[in-house]
Structure formats: structure tokens, C-alpha cells
Short mmCIF file of C-alpha atoms in Angstrom, two decimals:
data_model
loop_
_atom_site.label_atom_id
_atom_site.label_comp_id
_atom_site.label_asym_id
_atom_site.label_seq_id
_atom_site.Cartn_x
_atom_site.Cartn_y
_atom_site.Cartn_z
CA MET A 912 27.17 -6.22 2.33
CA ARG A 913 24.23 -8.47 1.48
CA THR A 914 22.91 -11.21 3.75
CA ILE A 915 20.05 -13.41 2.59
CA ILE A 916 17.81 -15.03 5.19
CA SER A 917 15.09 -17.48 4.20
CA GLY A 918 12.74 -19.76 6.09
CA SER A 919 9.18 -20.73 6.80
CA VAL A 920 6.73 -20.58 9.67
CA LEU A 921 3.53 -22.47 10.42
CA LEU A 922 0.58 -20.15 10.77
CA LYS A 923 -0.64 -21.96 13.88
CA ASP A 924 2.62 -20.95 15.57
CA LEU A 925 1.89 -17.27 15.08
CA ASN A 926 -0.13 -15.09 17.38
CA PRO A 927 -1.52 -12.41 15.07
CA ASP A 928 -3.95 -9.66 16.01
CA PHE A 929 -7.46 -10.99 15.43
CA SER A 930 -9.14 -7.99 17.09
CA TYR A 931 -10.93 -7.14 13.82
CA PHE A 932 -13.31 -9.99 14.62
CA ASN A 933 -14.06 -8.56 18.08
CA LYS A 934 -15.85 -5.67 16.40
CA ASN A 935 -19.62 -5.35 16.23
CA GLY A 936 -21.59 -8.09 14.60
CA TRP A 937 -19.01 -10.86 14.26
CA ASN A 938 -20.01 -12.56 17.53
CA HIS A 939 -22.75 -14.54 15.73
CA PHE A 940 -20.20 -16.09 13.38
CA VAL A 941 -17.60 -17.37 15.84
CA GLU A 942 -18.00 -20.96 14.60
CA ASP A 943 -17.47 -19.96 10.94
CA ILE A 944 -14.39 -17.95 11.90
CA LYS A 945 -13.02 -20.85 13.97
CA SER A 946 -13.58 -23.37 11.19
CA ILE A 947 -11.94 -21.21 8.48
CA LYS A 948 -9.10 -20.37 10.86
CA SER A 949 -8.34 -24.07 11.29
CA ASP A 950 -8.03 -24.41 7.49
CA PHE A 951 -5.39 -21.67 7.46
CA GLU A 952 -3.46 -22.87 10.51
CA VAL A 953 -1.85 -25.77 8.63
CA ILE A 954 -0.27 -23.45 6.06
CA GLU A 955 3.48 -23.01 6.22
CA ALA A 956 4.34 -19.48 5.08
CA ASP A 957 7.65 -18.82 3.31
CA TYR A 958 9.82 -15.75 3.69
CA ILE A 959 13.00 -14.23 2.37
CA ALA A 960 14.75 -11.26 3.94
CA VAL A 961 17.79 -9.48 2.56
CA LEU A 962 20.00 -7.35 4.77
CA VAL A 963 21.70 -4.58 2.78
CA SER A 964 23.87 -1.63 3.71
CA HIS A 965 22.76 1.98 3.30
CA GLU A 966 25.23 2.45 0.44
CA THR A 967 23.84 -0.38 -1.65
CA LEU A 968 20.18 0.62 -1.38
CA ASP A 969 18.68 2.51 -4.31
CA LEU A 970 14.92 2.81 -3.83
CA SER A 971 12.49 5.73 -4.03
CA PHE A 972 10.17 6.28 -1.07
CA SER A 973 7.28 8.55 -0.17
CA GLU A 974 8.08 11.45 2.10
CA ARG A 975 6.54 9.67 5.08
CA VAL A 976 8.52 6.46 4.56
CA GLU A 977 11.73 8.40 3.83
CA LYS A 978 11.30 10.28 7.11
CA ALA A 979 10.58 7.10 9.07
CA LEU A 980 13.70 5.38 7.72
CA PHE A 981 15.95 8.39 8.27
CA GLY A 982 19.17 7.51 10.07
CA SER A 983 19.14 3.86 9.04
CA GLU A 984 22.58 2.36 8.47
CA LYS A 985 21.26 -0.92 7.12
CA PHE A 986 17.97 -2.09 5.73
CA VAL A 987 16.06 -5.34 5.81
CA LEU A 988 14.05 -5.93 2.65
CA PHE A 989 11.61 -8.76 3.06
CA VAL A 990 8.92 -10.67 1.27
CA CYS A 991 6.65 -13.41 2.60
CA THR A 992 3.67 -15.36 1.35
CA LEU A 993 0.95 -17.69 2.53
CA GLY A 994 1.25 -19.31 -0.90
CA SER A 995 -1.32 -20.26 -3.50
CA ILE A 996 -3.00 -22.60 -1.02
CA ALA A 997 -4.33 -19.53 0.84
CA ASP A 998 -5.65 -18.01 -2.40
CA ASP A 999 -7.41 -21.31 -3.10
CA LEU A 1000 -8.93 -21.35 0.39
CA ILE A 1001 -10.34 -17.86 -0.16
CA GLN A 1002 -11.63 -18.65 -3.65
CA LYS A 1003 -13.35 -21.75 -2.26
CA HIS A 1004 -15.78 -19.35 -0.57
CA LYS A 1005 -16.25 -17.08 -3.59
CA ASP A 1006 -20.01 -17.77 -3.71
CA ASP A 1007 -20.59 -17.10 -0.02
CA ILE A 1008 -19.83 -13.45 0.62
CA LEU A 1009 -19.72 -13.85 4.41
CA LYS A 1010 -17.23 -16.74 4.38
CA TYR A 1011 -15.30 -15.04 1.58
CA CYS A 1012 -14.98 -11.94 3.75
CA ILE A 1013 -13.93 -14.02 6.77
CA SER A 1014 -11.34 -16.02 4.83
CA ASP A 1015 -9.95 -12.96 3.03
CA SER A 1016 -9.68 -11.03 6.30
CA LEU A 1017 -8.12 -13.98 8.14
CA ALA A 1018 -5.56 -14.45 5.35
CA SER A 1019 -4.65 -10.75 5.51
CA ILE A 1020 -4.28 -10.97 9.28
CA TYR A 1021 -2.04 -14.06 8.96
CA ALA A 1022 0.05 -12.48 6.18
CA ASP A 1023 0.63 -9.47 8.41
CA GLY A 1024 1.39 -11.91 11.24
CA VAL A 1025 4.17 -13.47 9.15
CA ALA A 1026 5.61 -10.00 8.43
CA GLU A 1027 5.44 -9.29 12.16
CA TYR A 1028 7.25 -12.58 12.85
CA ILE A 1029 10.04 -11.65 10.41
CA HIS A 1030 10.24 -8.17 11.91
CA HIS A 1031 10.45 -9.11 15.56
CA LYS A 1032 11.54 -12.77 15.70
CA VAL A 1033 13.77 -13.34 12.67
CA VAL A 1034 15.49 -10.03 11.96
CA PRO A 1035 16.80 -9.39 15.52
CA ASN A 1036 18.91 -12.59 15.23
CA TYR A 1037 20.95 -10.96 12.48
CA LEU A 1038 21.58 -7.59 14.09
CA ASP A 1039 24.35 -6.21 16.28
CA ASN A 1040 23.54 -5.80 19.96
CA ASP A 1041 23.10 -2.05 19.82
CA ASP A 1042 21.12 -2.04 16.57
CA LYS A 1043 17.55 -0.76 16.71
CA ILE A 1044 14.83 -1.24 14.11
CA THR A 1045 12.14 0.99 12.61
CA ASN A 1046 8.55 0.06 11.83
CA ARG A 1047 8.06 -1.81 8.57
CA TYR A 1048 6.75 -0.17 5.42
CA SER A 1049 5.28 -1.75 2.31
CA PRO A 1050 4.83 -0.46 -1.24
CA GLY A 1051 1.25 0.71 -1.64
CA TYR A 1052 1.01 2.02 1.92
CA CYS A 1053 2.01 5.25 3.69
CA GLY A 1054 2.09 6.99 0.31
CA TRP A 1055 4.80 4.66 -1.05
CA ASP A 1056 3.76 3.97 -4.63
CA VAL A 1057 2.98 0.31 -5.25
CA TYR A 1058 4.95 0.46 -8.52
CA ASN A 1059 8.16 0.60 -6.42
CA GLN A 1060 7.54 -3.08 -5.78
CA HIS A 1061 9.41 -3.82 -9.04
CA SER A 1062 12.55 -2.07 -7.75
CA LEU A 1063 12.22 -3.73 -4.35
CA PHE A 1064 12.03 -7.16 -5.96
CA GLU A 1065 15.35 -6.60 -7.73
CA TYR A 1066 17.03 -7.19 -4.35
CA PHE A 1067 15.57 -10.68 -4.02
CA PRO A 1068 16.43 -13.85 -5.93
CA GLU A 1069 14.17 -14.32 -8.97
CA ASN A 1070 10.54 -15.20 -8.05
CA PRO A 1071 11.23 -15.13 -4.32
CA CYS A 1072 9.07 -17.70 -2.45
CA SER A 1073 7.45 -18.37 -5.88
CA ILE A 1074 5.92 -14.88 -5.86
CA ASN A 1075 5.33 -13.21 -9.21
CA LEU A 1076 4.68 -9.54 -9.82
CA ASN A 1077 2.13 -8.56 -12.41
CA GLU A 1078 2.19 -5.45 -14.60
CA SER A 1079 0.45 -3.43 -11.86
CA ALA A 1080 3.17 -4.50 -9.40
CA LEU A 1081 0.75 -6.71 -7.47
CA MET A 1082 2.03 -9.91 -5.93
CA TYR A 1083 0.70 -13.36 -6.75
CA PRO A 1084 -0.08 -15.35 -4.63
CA VAL A 1085 -2.23 -12.52 -3.39
CA LYS A 1086 -1.68 -13.01 0.32
CA SER A 1087 1.94 -11.90 0.25
CA VAL A 1088 3.61 -8.99 2.00
CA SER A 1089 6.79 -7.19 1.02
CA GLY A 1090 8.50 -4.30 2.69
CA ILE A 1091 11.45 -2.60 4.27
CA ILE A 1092 12.69 -2.16 7.83
CA GLY A 1093 15.39 0.33 8.75
CA VAL A 1094 18.24 -0.70 11.08
CA GLY A 1095 20.62 1.59 12.93
CA LYS A 1096 21.86 2.82 16.27
CA ASP A 1097 19.67 5.92 16.22
CA VAL A 1098 16.47 4.82 14.48
CA LYS A 1099 13.10 4.76 16.22
CA PHE A 1100 10.32 2.22 16.42
CA ALA A 1101 6.98 3.98 16.84
CA GLU A 1102 4.89 1.75 19.12
CA TYR A 1103 1.69 3.05 17.56
CA GLY A 1104 2.79 3.23 13.93
CA CYS A 1105 -0.46 4.63 12.57
CA GLY A 1106 -0.99 6.79 15.65
CA GLU A 1107 1.35 9.49 14.44
CA CYS A 1108 -0.06 9.59 10.93
CA THR A 1109 -2.41 12.38 9.94
CA ASN A 1110 -3.46 11.00 6.56
CA GLU A 1111 -7.24 11.34 6.85
CA LYS A 1112 -7.72 9.42 3.61
CA CYS A 1113 -6.08 6.25 4.90
CA PHE A 1114 -8.33 3.20 5.06
CA PHE A 1115 -6.50 1.88 8.13
CA LEU A 1116 -7.00 5.08 10.09
CA LYS A 1117 -10.65 5.23 9.05
CA THR A 1118 -11.33 1.69 10.25
CA LYS A 1119 -9.38 1.95 13.52
CA MET B 968 -50.22 -12.29 0.10
CA GLU B 969 -49.12 -8.96 1.58
CA ASN B 970 -47.96 -10.90 4.59
CA LEU B 971 -45.63 -12.99 2.41
CA LEU B 972 -44.03 -9.87 0.96
CA GLU B 973 -43.59 -8.46 4.46
CA GLN B 974 -42.01 -11.72 5.62
CA ILE B 975 -39.57 -11.73 2.69
CA ALA B 976 -38.64 -8.13 3.45
CA LEU B 977 -38.13 -8.98 7.12
CA CYS B 978 -35.91 -11.97 6.24
CA ILE B 979 -33.75 -9.75 4.06
CA GLN B 980 -33.48 -7.07 6.70
CA ARG B 981 -32.53 -9.63 9.33
CA GLY B 982 -30.26 -11.71 7.06
CA LYS B 983 -32.41 -14.84 7.27
CA ILE B 984 -31.37 -16.85 4.21
CA ASP B 985 -33.30 -20.11 4.52
CA ALA B 986 -34.72 -22.55 7.06
CA VAL B 987 -31.39 -24.38 7.40
CA THR B 988 -29.27 -21.40 8.44
CA ALA B 989 -29.26 -20.73 12.16
CA TYR B 990 -28.78 -16.97 11.77
CA PRO B 991 -30.32 -14.85 13.20
CA PRO B 992 -30.69 -16.95 16.36
CA ASP B 993 -34.23 -15.71 17.12
CA MET B 994 -35.44 -16.91 13.68
CA LYS B 995 -33.83 -20.36 13.88
CA GLY B 996 -35.92 -23.03 12.13
CA MET B 997 -38.13 -20.49 10.40
CA LYS B 998 -38.42 -20.14 6.63
CA GLY B 999 -36.00 -17.70 5.06
CA ALA B 1000 -35.92 -15.37 2.06
CA GLY B 1001 -35.35 -18.30 -0.33
CA GLU B 1002 -38.35 -20.43 0.67
CA LEU B 1003 -40.66 -17.45 1.14
CA THR B 1004 -39.85 -16.10 -2.33
CA LEU B 1005 -40.73 -19.50 -3.78
CA ASP B 1006 -43.94 -19.55 -1.72
CA ALA B 1007 -44.81 -16.07 -3.00
CA LEU B 1008 -44.24 -17.07 -6.63
CA ASN B 1009 -46.22 -20.28 -6.16
CA SER B 1010 -49.11 -18.37 -4.62
CA GLY B 1011 -49.28 -16.18 -7.72
CA ILE B 1012 -47.54 -13.03 -6.54
CA ASP B 1013 -46.00 -11.25 -9.48
CA ALA B 1014 -42.18 -11.44 -9.59
CA ASN B 1015 -42.06 -7.69 -10.17
CA ARG B 1016 -43.94 -7.08 -6.93
CA ILE B 1017 -41.59 -9.34 -4.99
CA LEU B 1018 -38.68 -7.31 -6.28
CA SER B 1019 -40.18 -3.85 -5.89
CA GLU B 1020 -42.26 -4.36 -2.73
CA ALA B 1021 -40.02 -6.72 -0.74
CA LEU B 1022 -36.41 -6.95 -1.93
CA ILE B 1023 -35.73 -3.34 -2.91
CA PRO B 1024 -37.32 -1.65 0.14
CA ALA B 1025 -35.73 -4.20 2.49
CA MET B 1026 -32.23 -3.66 1.10
CA SER B 1027 -32.84 0.07 1.17
CA ILE B 1028 -33.56 -0.13 4.91
CA VAL B 1029 -30.42 -2.27 5.38
CA GLY B 1030 -28.38 0.31 3.46
CA ASP B 1031 -29.78 3.17 5.58
CA LEU B 1032 -29.09 1.35 8.85
CA PHE B 1033 -25.55 0.56 7.68
CA ARG B 1034 -25.00 4.21 6.83
CA GLU B 1035 -26.22 5.18 10.29
CA ASN B 1036 -23.87 2.63 11.92
CA LYS B 1037 -26.86 0.70 13.26
CA LEU B 1038 -25.93 -2.38 11.23
CA PHE B 1039 -22.41 -3.71 10.76
CA VAL B 1040 -20.52 -5.47 7.98
CA PRO B 1041 -21.38 -9.10 8.87
CA GLN B 1042 -25.08 -8.26 9.23
CA VAL B 1043 -25.13 -6.48 5.88
CA LEU B 1044 -23.35 -9.44 4.30
CA MET B 1045 -26.03 -11.77 5.65
CA SER B 1046 -28.76 -9.48 4.29
CA ALA B 1047 -27.02 -9.47 0.92
CA LYS B 1048 -26.86 -13.28 1.04
CA ALA B 1049 -30.57 -13.49 1.88
CA MET B 1050 -31.35 -11.11 -0.96
CA SER B 1051 -29.28 -13.04 -3.49
CA THR B 1052 -30.95 -16.28 -2.38
CA ALA B 1053 -34.32 -14.69 -3.16
CA MET B 1054 -32.90 -13.35 -6.45
CA VAL B 1055 -32.05 -16.89 -7.59
CA HIS B 1056 -35.80 -17.57 -7.84
CA LEU B 1057 -36.42 -14.27 -9.64
CA LYS B 1058 -33.61 -14.73 -12.19
CA PRO B 1059 -35.81 -16.63 -14.70
CA TYR B 1060 -38.22 -13.67 -14.72
CA PHE B 1061 -35.37 -11.27 -15.48
CA ASN B 1062 -34.13 -13.60 -18.21
CA SER B 1063 -37.59 -13.90 -19.79
CA GLY B 1064 -38.03 -10.13 -19.67
CA GLU B 1065 -40.99 -10.35 -17.31
CA ILE B 1066 -39.04 -8.17 -14.91
CA ALA B 1067 -37.43 -5.25 -16.71
CA LYS B 1068 -33.86 -4.43 -15.70
CA ARG B 1069 -33.47 -0.88 -14.45
CA GLY B 1070 -30.18 -0.50 -16.30
CA THR B 1071 -26.63 -1.81 -16.43
CA PHE B 1072 -23.95 -1.04 -13.89
CA VAL B 1073 -20.32 -1.93 -14.59
CA ILE B 1074 -18.07 -2.15 -11.54
CA GLY B 1075 -14.37 -2.83 -10.98
CA THR B 1076 -11.51 -2.18 -8.56
CA VAL B 1077 -8.90 0.03 -10.22
CA SER B 1078 -5.45 -1.01 -11.38
CA GLY B 1079 -2.95 -1.77 -8.61
CA ASP B 1080 -5.67 -2.61 -6.09
CA LEU B 1081 -6.87 -6.09 -5.18
CA HIS B 1082 -9.53 -5.21 -2.59
CA ASP B 1083 -12.89 -6.61 -3.61
CA ILE B 1084 -15.14 -7.25 -0.61
CA GLY B 1085 -16.71 -3.79 -0.63
CA LYS B 1086 -17.02 -3.93 -4.39
CA ASN B 1087 -18.70 -7.35 -4.23
CA LEU B 1088 -21.14 -6.17 -1.59
CA VAL B 1089 -22.03 -3.09 -3.64
CA ALA B 1090 -22.49 -5.29 -6.73
CA MET B 1091 -24.90 -7.57 -4.84
CA MET B 1092 -26.91 -4.65 -3.48
CA VAL B 1093 -27.16 -2.98 -6.89
CA GLU B 1094 -28.26 -6.27 -8.44
CA GLY B 1095 -30.88 -6.63 -5.71
CA ASN B 1096 -32.21 -3.26 -6.81
CA GLY B 1097 -33.03 -4.63 -10.22
CA TRP B 1098 -29.90 -3.61 -12.08
CA SER B 1099 -27.84 -5.82 -14.32
CA VAL B 1100 -24.30 -5.84 -12.90
CA ILE B 1101 -21.13 -6.48 -14.90
CA ASP B 1102 -18.27 -7.12 -12.48
CA LEU B 1103 -14.87 -6.56 -14.09
CA GLY B 1104 -13.04 -7.83 -10.99
CA VAL B 1105 -9.94 -6.32 -9.40
CA ASP B 1106 -6.79 -4.63 -10.74
CA VAL B 1107 -8.82 -3.29 -13.68
CA LYS B 1108 -6.90 -1.13 -16.12
CA SER B 1109 -8.37 1.84 -18.03
CA GLU B 1110 -8.52 -0.19 -21.24
CA LYS B 1111 -10.86 -2.69 -19.63
CA PHE B 1112 -13.19 0.05 -18.36
CA ILE B 1113 -13.17 1.59 -21.85
CA GLU B 1114 -13.95 -1.79 -23.46
CA ALA B 1115 -16.86 -2.25 -21.04
CA ALA B 1116 -18.15 1.24 -21.79
CA GLN B 1117 -18.09 0.36 -25.48
CA MET B 1118 -19.75 -2.99 -24.93
CA TYR B 1119 -22.50 -1.61 -22.65
CA PRO B 1120 -23.40 1.78 -24.14
CA ASP B 1121 -26.06 2.61 -21.53
CA ALA B 1122 -24.08 1.43 -18.55
CA ILE B 1123 -23.05 3.58 -15.62
CA ILE B 1124 -19.46 2.81 -14.63
CA GLY B 1125 -18.38 2.29 -11.02
CA MET B 1126 -14.76 2.32 -9.85
CA SER B 1127 -13.49 1.30 -6.45
CA ALA B 1128 -10.15 1.96 -4.68
CA LEU B 1129 -9.17 1.19 -1.12
CA LEU B 1130 -5.60 2.45 -1.04
CA THR B 1131 -4.48 6.06 -1.06
CA THR B 1132 -1.76 4.99 -3.50
CA THR B 1133 -4.26 3.56 -6.00
CA MET B 1134 -6.31 6.77 -6.08
CA GLU B 1135 -3.86 7.82 -8.83
CA SER B 1136 -4.90 4.78 -10.91
CA MET B 1137 -8.51 5.85 -10.39
CA LYS B 1138 -7.70 9.36 -11.57
CA LYS B 1139 -6.10 7.88 -14.70
CA SER B 1140 -9.00 5.53 -15.40
CA VAL B 1141 -11.62 8.23 -14.94
CA GLY B 1142 -9.61 10.55 -17.21
CA ASP B 1143 -9.05 7.89 -19.88
CA LEU B 1144 -12.71 6.87 -19.84
CA LYS B 1145 -13.95 10.48 -20.01
CA ASN B 1146 -11.54 11.17 -22.90
CA ASN B 1147 -13.15 8.33 -24.84
CA TYR B 1148 -16.71 8.70 -23.56
CA PRO B 1149 -17.13 12.25 -22.18
CA LYS B 1150 -20.82 11.83 -21.37
CA ARG B 1151 -20.49 8.49 -19.64
CA LYS B 1152 -21.51 8.62 -15.98
CA ILE B 1153 -18.79 7.46 -13.59
CA VAL B 1154 -19.33 6.79 -9.89
CA VAL B 1155 -16.35 6.29 -7.57
CA GLY B 1156 -16.23 4.75 -4.13
CA GLY B 1157 -13.82 3.50 -1.49
CA ALA B 1158 -12.66 4.45 1.99
CA PRO B 1159 -9.88 6.93 1.10
CA LEU B 1160 -12.00 8.95 -1.36
CA SER B 1161 -13.95 12.15 -0.87
CA HIS B 1162 -16.41 14.34 -2.77
CA LYS B 1163 -13.56 16.78 -3.40
CA PHE B 1164 -11.34 14.10 -4.92
CA ALA B 1165 -14.18 12.75 -7.07
CA THR B 1166 -14.86 16.24 -8.42
CA GLU B 1167 -11.17 16.90 -9.04
CA ILE B 1168 -10.72 13.76 -11.12
CA GLY B 1169 -13.90 14.36 -13.14
CA ALA B 1170 -16.11 11.61 -11.71
CA ASP B 1171 -19.84 12.29 -11.65
CA LEU B 1172 -20.42 11.08 -8.13
CA PHE B 1173 -18.62 9.98 -4.99
CA ALA B 1174 -20.72 7.29 -3.32
CA PRO B 1175 -19.56 6.91 0.30
CA ASP B 1176 -21.91 3.94 0.79
CA PRO B 1177 -24.10 1.58 -1.27
CA THR B 1178 -27.26 3.56 -0.51
CA SER B 1179 -25.98 6.77 -2.10
CA LEU B 1180 -24.91 4.80 -5.16
CA ILE B 1181 -28.32 3.14 -5.50
CA GLN B 1182 -30.13 6.45 -5.03
CA TYR B 1183 -28.01 7.92 -7.84
CA LEU B 1184 -28.51 4.90 -10.10
CA ASN B 1185 -32.24 5.05 -9.60
CA THR B 1186 -32.30 8.63 -10.86
CA ASN B 1187 -30.69 7.33 -14.07
CA ILE B 1188 -32.97 4.40 -14.79
CA ILE B 1189 -33.08 3.12 -18.35
CA ILE B 1190 -35.65 0.36 -18.44
CA GLN B 1191 -34.32 -2.57 -20.42
CA SER B 1192 -36.51 -5.39 -21.64
#
């Protein structure tokens, strides 16, 4: 079994979590954030998701990801990108570290917003009524070695959404997200994904 | 004259870049670090004094306040911008040798990691402390660090990683570099790291923040003319 889903979504139609900018100190730069945000909102992000059965999946995971996907009968492998236009928007501010930080952070938030859209708006349309989904996991996070990105990409058509992998398994355009979601009758979605993690080294836990 | 140096230092601490920028709101319309540095140079203040009596102490205070969670990322970024605006006017004095560089610092984000905002901020702060900074960028492989070590024999090497999964790349790069240049000083930084990890992989220092890095660099000063 292998179902390929592809599409695009306008960033202005997403409702990502911008709470990073509610943290201390950003209140003086609301206008800069608003202006850069409006540059990003016109971008149409592309995505491809592939639904595969348990039997056809051959990927190595970290212990944490393996555990989280346990019990999955099917898997959704996905990749999405804001495209090179987002990289250009960030690079435009290369000489202004504040605007560079704002644009890079906004792009990351939007890229995660697209992954969230695939996860909760697109994927459910292709599942059986009693199917449940897990959280999503990406190479490079939760101990899953980024070099597994090469194996993950073998499930997609060549250069999916015009994304290329470099030698270090990094995606270009930079603001791209890839990952896996488990599907099954008995899998669990942890509402606070990072909440259960005890990895004290993790950047995300440290900045929460 | 002293007043000008104090004003420059204040502008850097508060992130006041120039008269045009509205930040911080209570200094709107006032001259910023850029104009005041020019004023100082025009009034005959030695470029070295501007660096050592205004820029360096001001950024040191900013670094300390950041470490104590009394300043936050956007404020530090604005201070770094103010400092680099002042540095533009001091650059000719570095180039002519009138201001001696304290040494060379090579910095890069390790292979497999694209995060660069922290690295860029560190680079700016180190530069503001009178060091020459060579930024190798992101996703830097061992070979590139080794090449830089060869090209800049007196340089201290800095490596950054933000992902737990790229700490392995850092371990490899530190190992490869130490195999080629055993005495070369290597400083590592990044949110997932620790002193223990830095020691385990053979790095000379774990710098949890820019201030600790600068303190370490300043104990290894090689004056360059």
C-alpha cells in the first residue's frame, strides 16, 4: 500500500503558534514582526505526504521515536517547504541581526505550522474512521539521527517539492520540515509532546 | 571627552544605534552609538580608547545582564547592532594597525546543523571585544575547521551546535581537529551542551554564554598588529 498526497497551503491561512514573540523583550519590535510577517504570508508552501503500511516501512529510529510509534499499522511520511522565496526573505536581512532573527524565527514557526496543517488537517482525510495518529517526529530531533533523512527521502518522488538534501542530510530550501506520523487503532497522541521527555540537553525543553 | 565615552557606552548598553532608530523609546531622537563614535573620533579621542573604554566594557555589562536573565535576546541583539554600528567607524583604525587586534577567533556551526543566530551574535560580541572573527558559517565539516586552523595558526576555534543529534558531529570535529592540531584551543557552545560533554570530547572550554567565551579569549590574547 502506498498513497501519495500532495498540495499547497498559503501561509496566511495557517494559524501557527507565535507565542515565542510574546516572551520578554519582543514587545518593542511588534511593528518589525508585523511587517516581516506580511512578507511571509503571501508564500504558498508545498507538501507531499506518503501513506505506507507497516510492512513496507524500513527506517531506523531512535529509541524515543521507536517507542512513540509503537503499535502503528500505517505511517505517514511527509515533507513540506516554504520554498526558496523564504530563504531569500531571511537572507535579505542578513546584515541586520534583529530582523534576521525575526525572519528566521517566523519562517521556522510557519514551517512548523505547515507540518501541523498536514498532521491535523490533511492526513485525517485519508484515514479510516477508527484510526488514531501519533505525534510527528523529524530526523534530527528526539534523538533521531539527521542522517536518516536520506532513507526517509527514498519514499518520496525525486526532489520532492524541489527539496534537495546535501551531504549532511540537510534540506534546501532551508525552511523545510520532514517527518513521520504513526497511524493505528491503538496509537497515542501525547497532547504535550515535549512534556513527557526527560532529555535535559534538548534545546526545545531548555527554551520552554 | 569622558562624557562622550560614557554616552557611547550607554548607547551600546541600551541598544541605541543612531538618531534615526526609535529604540529604545526613551532615547528617541537622541544620537546613537554611530554618531557619538564619529563625534568622539572627530574630537580627537583615540580609537583605542573608544574600543577599550566604551565598547568593550559596555558589551561586557550587556553580556553579564544577559547571563543573569536581566536582558533578553532582542535587547542583546540591539546592543550588538549598536556596537557594530560604532565598529564601522573604528574599522579603518583596525585596518591601519592603529588598533591592535587581540587575536583571531574562528567560529562555525558544526556539520548537520543550520542554526546560526546564536553563533552570529557571539561573533559580533567577540568582534566588539577587539578580536578578528572568521565566520565559517553553518553545516561546517571537520575538514573546513582543519583548513581554518592551518590558515590561522594563532586562532582559537569555536564550534556551535543546537541539536542533541549534531553533538556527535561536534565530537567528530573536535577529535579530527585535535588529531591534526593537538595544542589548538577549541571552545564549544550551544544549548544542549554541558561542561561534562565538552570535557568528554576533548574541547578546552564549554562557553554557556558569550561572556564566558570572551573572558576565556581575553586570557589568551595574542596582540596582532
